[in-house]
Coordinates of C-alpha atoms and ligand atoms in Angstrom, one line a residue:
M645 CA 15.7 -36.5 -7.5
I646 CA 15.4 -33.4 -5.3
P647 CA 17.2 -33.9 -2.0
K648 CA 15.1 -33.9 1.0
S649 CA 17.4 -32.9 3.8
G650 CA 17.9 -29.4 5.3
D651 CA 21.3 -28.6 3.6
G652 CA 21.0 -24.8 2.9
V653 CA 23.4 -22.1 3.9
A654 CA 22.5 -18.4 3.9
G655 CA 25.5 -15.9 3.9
G656 CA 27.5 -18.5 5.8
L657 CA 24.7 -19.2 8.3
E658 CA 22.9 -22.6 8.5
R659 CA 19.4 -22.5 7.2
P660 CA 16.7 -24.9 6.3
R661 CA 16.0 -26.3 3.0
V662 CA 13.5 -23.8 1.4
I663 CA 10.6 -25.0 -0.7
V664 CA 8.3 -22.6 -2.3
N665 CA 4.9 -23.7 -3.3
V666 CA 2.4 -21.5 -5.3
A667 CA -0.7 -21.9 -7.4
I668 CA -0.9 -19.4 -10.4
S669 CA -3.5 -18.9 -13.2
A670 CA -2.5 -19.7 -16.8
D671 CA -1.5 -16.0 -17.1
G672 CA 0.7 -16.1 -14.0
K673 CA -1.4 -14.4 -11.3
L674 CA -1.5 -15.5 -7.7
S675 CA -4.9 -13.8 -7.1
T676 CA -6.9 -10.9 -8.3
R677 CA -5.8 -7.4 -8.4
E678 CA -7.9 -6.7 -5.3
R679 CA -5.6 -9.4 -3.8
R680 CA -8.7 -11.6 -3.1
Q681 CA -7.9 -15.3 -2.7
V682 CA -9.1 -17.4 -5.6
K683 CA -9.4 -21.2 -6.0
I684 CA -6.8 -21.9 -8.7
S685 CA -6.4 -25.7 -8.2
G686 CA -8.5 -28.7 -7.3
S687 CA -8.9 -31.6 -4.8
A688 CA -5.8 -33.5 -6.0
D689 CA -3.5 -30.5 -5.7
F690 CA -5.0 -29.7 -2.4
S691 CA -4.1 -33.1 -1.1
R692 CA -0.6 -32.8 -2.6
V693 CA -0.1 -29.5 -0.8
D694 CA -1.4 -31.1 2.5
R695 CA 1.1 -33.9 2.0
L696 CA 4.0 -31.4 1.4
K697 CA 3.0 -29.4 4.5
A698 CA 3.0 -32.6 6.5
E699 CA 6.6 -33.4 5.4
C700 CA 7.8 -30.0 6.4
D701 CA 8.9 -28.7 9.9
A702 CA 7.7 -25.3 9.2
I703 CA 5.4 -23.3 7.0
M704 CA 6.0 -19.6 6.2
V705 CA 4.0 -16.7 4.7
G706 CA 4.2 -12.9 4.5
I707 CA 1.9 -10.6 6.5
G708 CA 0.2 -9.6 3.2
T709 CA -1.0 -13.2 2.9
V710 CA -2.3 -13.2 6.6
L711 CA -4.2 -10.0 6.0
A712 CA -5.6 -11.0 2.5
D713 CA -6.4 -14.7 3.1
D714 CA -6.3 -15.4 6.8
P715 CA -5.0 -18.9 6.3
S716 CA -4.6 -21.2 9.3
L717 CA -1.6 -23.1 7.7
T718 CA -2.7 -26.3 9.4
I719 CA -2.6 -29.8 7.9
K720 CA -6.1 -30.8 7.0
S721 CA -5.9 -34.6 6.7
P722 CA -6.5 -36.5 9.9
T723 CA -4.4 -39.3 8.4
L724 CA -1.4 -37.1 7.8
I725 CA -1.7 -35.5 11.3
A726 CA -1.8 -39.0 12.8
G727 CA 1.2 -39.9 10.9
R728 CA 3.1 -36.9 12.2
I729 CA 2.1 -37.8 15.8
A730 CA 3.0 -41.4 15.4
G731 CA 6.5 -40.1 14.2
G732 CA 6.9 -38.1 17.3
R733 CA 6.2 -34.7 15.7
E734 CA 3.7 -32.0 16.6
E735 CA 0.2 -32.1 14.7
H736 CA 1.1 -29.2 12.6
P737 CA 4.4 -27.8 11.4
V738 CA 5.7 -24.5 12.9
R739 CA 3.8 -21.8 11.5
V740 CA 5.8 -18.6 10.7
V741 CA 4.6 -15.1 9.7
V742 CA 7.2 -12.5 8.4
D743 CA 5.7 -9.3 9.7
S744 CA 8.2 -6.4 10.3
R745 CA 5.6 -4.1 12.0
A746 CA 3.8 -6.8 14.0
R747 CA 0.6 -6.2 12.2
T748 CA -0.8 -9.8 12.6
P749 CA -4.2 -9.6 14.2
V750 CA -4.3 -11.5 17.5
S751 CA -7.4 -13.1 16.1
A752 CA -5.8 -14.3 13.0
S753 CA -6.5 -18.0 12.1
V754 CA -2.8 -18.8 12.2
L755 CA -2.8 -18.0 15.8
T756 CA -6.2 -19.3 16.9
T757 CA -6.6 -22.6 14.9
G758 CA -4.9 -25.8 15.9
T759 CA -2.1 -26.7 18.2
G760 CA 1.7 -26.1 17.9
I761 CA 4.3 -23.4 17.7
R762 CA 3.8 -20.1 16.0
V763 CA 6.5 -17.7 15.1
I764 CA 6.0 -14.1 14.3
A765 CA 9.2 -12.6 12.8
V766 CA 9.5 -8.8 13.3
S767 CA 11.9 -6.1 12.7
S768 CA 13.1 -3.4 15.2
A769 CA 10.5 -1.1 13.4
A770 CA 7.7 -3.0 15.3
D771 CA 5.7 -1.3 17.9
P772 CA 6.6 -2.9 21.3
E773 CA 3.1 -3.1 22.5
R774 CA 2.0 -5.0 19.5
V775 CA 5.0 -7.3 19.8
R776 CA 4.0 -7.9 23.5
A777 CA 0.5 -8.8 22.6
L778 CA 1.5 -11.2 19.8
G779 CA 4.2 -12.6 22.3
E780 CA 1.4 -14.0 24.3
K781 CA 0.4 -16.3 21.3
A782 CA 3.6 -16.8 19.4
V783 CA 7.4 -17.0 19.6
I784 CA 8.7 -13.7 18.5
I785 CA 11.9 -13.5 16.5
Q786 CA 13.3 -10.0 16.0
A787 CA 15.6 -9.9 12.9
G788 CA 16.5 -6.8 10.8
D789 CA 16.0 -3.0 11.3
D790 CA 13.2 -2.2 8.7
K791 CA 12.1 -5.3 6.9
V792 CA 12.7 -8.7 8.4
S793 CA 16.2 -10.1 7.7
L794 CA 15.4 -13.3 6.0
P795 CA 18.9 -14.8 6.2
L796 CA 18.7 -14.2 10.1
L797 CA 15.2 -15.5 10.4
L798 CA 16.1 -18.6 8.6
N799 CA 19.1 -19.2 10.7
Q800 CA 17.0 -18.8 13.9
L801 CA 14.5 -21.4 12.5
A802 CA 17.4 -23.8 11.8
V803 CA 18.5 -23.3 15.4
M804 CA 15.0 -24.2 16.4
G805 CA 15.3 -27.5 14.5
V806 CA 13.6 -26.6 11.3
R807 CA 15.2 -28.5 8.4
R808 CA 12.6 -28.3 5.8
L809 CA 10.6 -25.0 5.3
M810 CA 7.7 -24.6 3.1
V811 CA 7.0 -21.0 1.8
E812 CA 3.3 -20.5 0.9
G813 CA 3.5 -16.9 -0.4
G814 CA 2.9 -14.4 -1.2
G815 CA 4.6 -12.8 -4.1
R816 CA 6.6 -10.1 -2.2
L817 CA 8.0 -12.6 0.4
I818 CA 8.9 -15.1 -2.4
W819 CA 10.6 -12.3 -4.4
S820 CA 12.8 -11.4 -1.4
L821 CA 13.7 -15.2 -0.9
F822 CA 14.9 -15.4 -4.5
E823 CA 16.6 -12.1 -4.3
E824 CA 18.6 -13.2 -1.4
D825 CA 19.3 -16.6 -2.9
L826 CA 17.5 -18.5 -0.3
V827 CA 15.2 -20.8 -2.3
D828 CA 16.0 -24.4 -3.1
E829 CA 12.8 -25.8 -4.7
M830 CA 9.5 -24.4 -6.2
S831 CA 6.4 -26.2 -7.0
T832 CA 4.1 -24.2 -9.4
F833 CA 0.6 -25.4 -10.0
V834 CA -0.7 -23.7 -13.1
G835 CA -4.5 -23.5 -13.2
N836 CA -7.0 -23.3 -16.1
M837 CA -8.0 -19.7 -15.9
I838 CA -7.1 -16.2 -16.7
I839 CA -7.2 -13.7 -14.0
G840 CA -5.4 -10.8 -15.6
G841 CA -4.6 -7.5 -14.2
A842 CA -1.2 -5.7 -14.4
D843 CA -1.5 -5.1 -10.6
A844 CA -2.5 -8.7 -9.6
P845 CA 0.2 -10.4 -7.6
T846 CA 2.7 -12.8 -9.2
P847 CA 5.0 -15.5 -7.6
A848 CA 7.9 -13.0 -7.5
D849 CA 6.8 -9.5 -7.2
G850 CA 9.2 -6.8 -5.7
T851 CA 11.6 -5.0 -8.0
G852 CA 12.7 -7.8 -10.2
F853 CA 16.1 -8.6 -11.6
V854 CA 17.3 -6.4 -14.6
L855 CA 20.6 -8.1 -15.6
E856 CA 20.3 -11.6 -17.0
D857 CA 23.3 -12.7 -15.0
A858 CA 21.2 -12.0 -12.0
F859 CA 18.2 -14.3 -13.1
V860 CA 17.7 -17.2 -10.8
R861 CA 18.0 -20.3 -12.9
L862 CA 15.9 -23.3 -12.4
K863 CA 16.0 -27.0 -13.5
L864 CA 12.7 -28.5 -14.4
E865 CA 12.6 -31.7 -12.4
E866 CA 9.0 -33.0 -13.0
V867 CA 5.9 -32.1 -14.9
E868 CA 2.6 -33.7 -13.9
H869 CA -1.0 -33.2 -15.2
L870 CA -3.0 -32.6 -12.1
D871 CA -6.7 -31.5 -11.7
Q872 CA -7.5 -29.2 -14.7
G873 CA -3.9 -28.0 -14.8
V874 CA -0.3 -28.8 -14.5
L875 CA 2.2 -29.0 -11.6
L876 CA 5.9 -28.0 -12.3
R877 CA 8.5 -28.9 -9.9
W878 CA 11.8 -26.9 -10.1
S879 CA 15.0 -26.9 -8.3
V880 CA 17.2 -23.9 -8.1
L881 CA 20.5 -24.1 -10.0
R882 CA 23.6 -22.8 -8.2
T883 CA 26.9 -22.5 -10.0
Ligands
NAP1124 N1 -1.9 -18.6 -5.2 C1 -1.1 -18.8 -4.1 O1 -0.5 -19.9 -4.2 C2 -1.1 -17.7 -3.2 C3 -0.4 -18.0 -1.9 C4 -0.1 -17.1 -1.0 C5 -0.6 -15.8 -1.2 N2 -1.4 -15.6 -2.3 C6 -1.9 -14.2 -2.6 O2 -0.8 -13.3 -2.5 C7 -1.2 -12.0 -2.0 C8 -0.3 -11.5 -1.0 O3 1.0 -11.4 -1.4 P1 1.8 -10.1 -1.1 O4 2.9 -10.0 -2.0 O5 0.8 -8.9 -1.0 O6 2.2 -10.4 0.5 P2 3.2 -11.3 1.3 O7 4.3 -11.6 0.3 O8 2.4 -12.5 1.8 O9 3.7 -10.3 2.5 C9 4.7 -9.3 2.0 C10 4.9 -8.5 3.2 O10 5.7 -9.3 4.1 C11 6.5 -8.2 4.9 N3 7.9 -8.5 4.9 C12 8.7 -8.5 6.0 N4 10.0 -8.5 5.7 C13 10.0 -8.8 4.4 C14 11.0 -9.2 3.4 N5 12.3 -9.2 3.9 N6 10.7 -9.2 2.2 C15 9.4 -9.3 1.7 N7 8.4 -9.0 2.6 C16 8.7 -8.7 3.9 C17 6.2 -6.8 4.2 O11 5.3 -6.1 5.0 P3 5.7 -5.3 6.3 O12 6.7 -4.3 5.8 O13 4.6 -4.8 7.0 O14 6.4 -6.4 7.1 C18 5.6 -7.2 2.9 O15 4.8 -6.2 2.4 C19 -2.7 -12.2 -1.7 O16 -3.5 -11.7 -2.8 C20 -2.8 -13.7 -1.6 O17 -4.2 -14.2 -1.9 C21 -1.6 -16.5 -3.3

């Protein structure tokens, strides 16, 4: 059984429990080489992801995903929303965009759809004018000089009360989280199609590990036949 509490530590700093959720094609792609969003799973997986969102305090994506897919990151089921409200929580989890240079459009769905707190995480490289404009719609967390420092960001989210953080992509953000040993669980839905393309995004892009000793090791916790594919639930092994 995967623990549900927020029990992570990043470089000695408190952090939320980090749960990565992705849908990939049977050949391991997140989307097409043009980074166009594709429907990989079906209605059963859609409901599962909505439930997972509702169980989390925050949902995080990278700016690449905001620019490619324009997700709202809101919970869709009225029943799940009602359950959160009955439990004294906001309708939607805190929505977080990792965006070093403050490129999130002020018209992005994540900023304009639904109620609740939004966080834009920027680095010191961000244009102050863009940061000011986004600051009218979101809490701004500045962490890091060039890229956003993920350990610092996660610590700030923990300070805000985020104990369970769901990460919805994309491949570059997820890679950095694995590289920095900040992931606790991963759910991978594997869909029944081949997308192909050496340049199509995969769940952990970036430079990749070279030495086998550096590989992140996982424990397979659960396998479930879902829609026309399979759901794999992994936990991250730490020695
Ligand atoms: N199938 C699925 O489940 C799924 C889910 C989500 C997304 N997707 C797909 O994934 C693709 C987008 O993925 P992506 O890799 O291009 O973008 P991404 O991972 O969403 O965002 C990456 C960007 O985040 C910013 N960033 C800031 N600090 C960072 C850090 N410490 N580490 C990593 N990134 C940092 C960087 O841009 P700056 O330097 O400008 O800050 C970086 O280029 C789209 O095609 C989308 O459709 C698929």
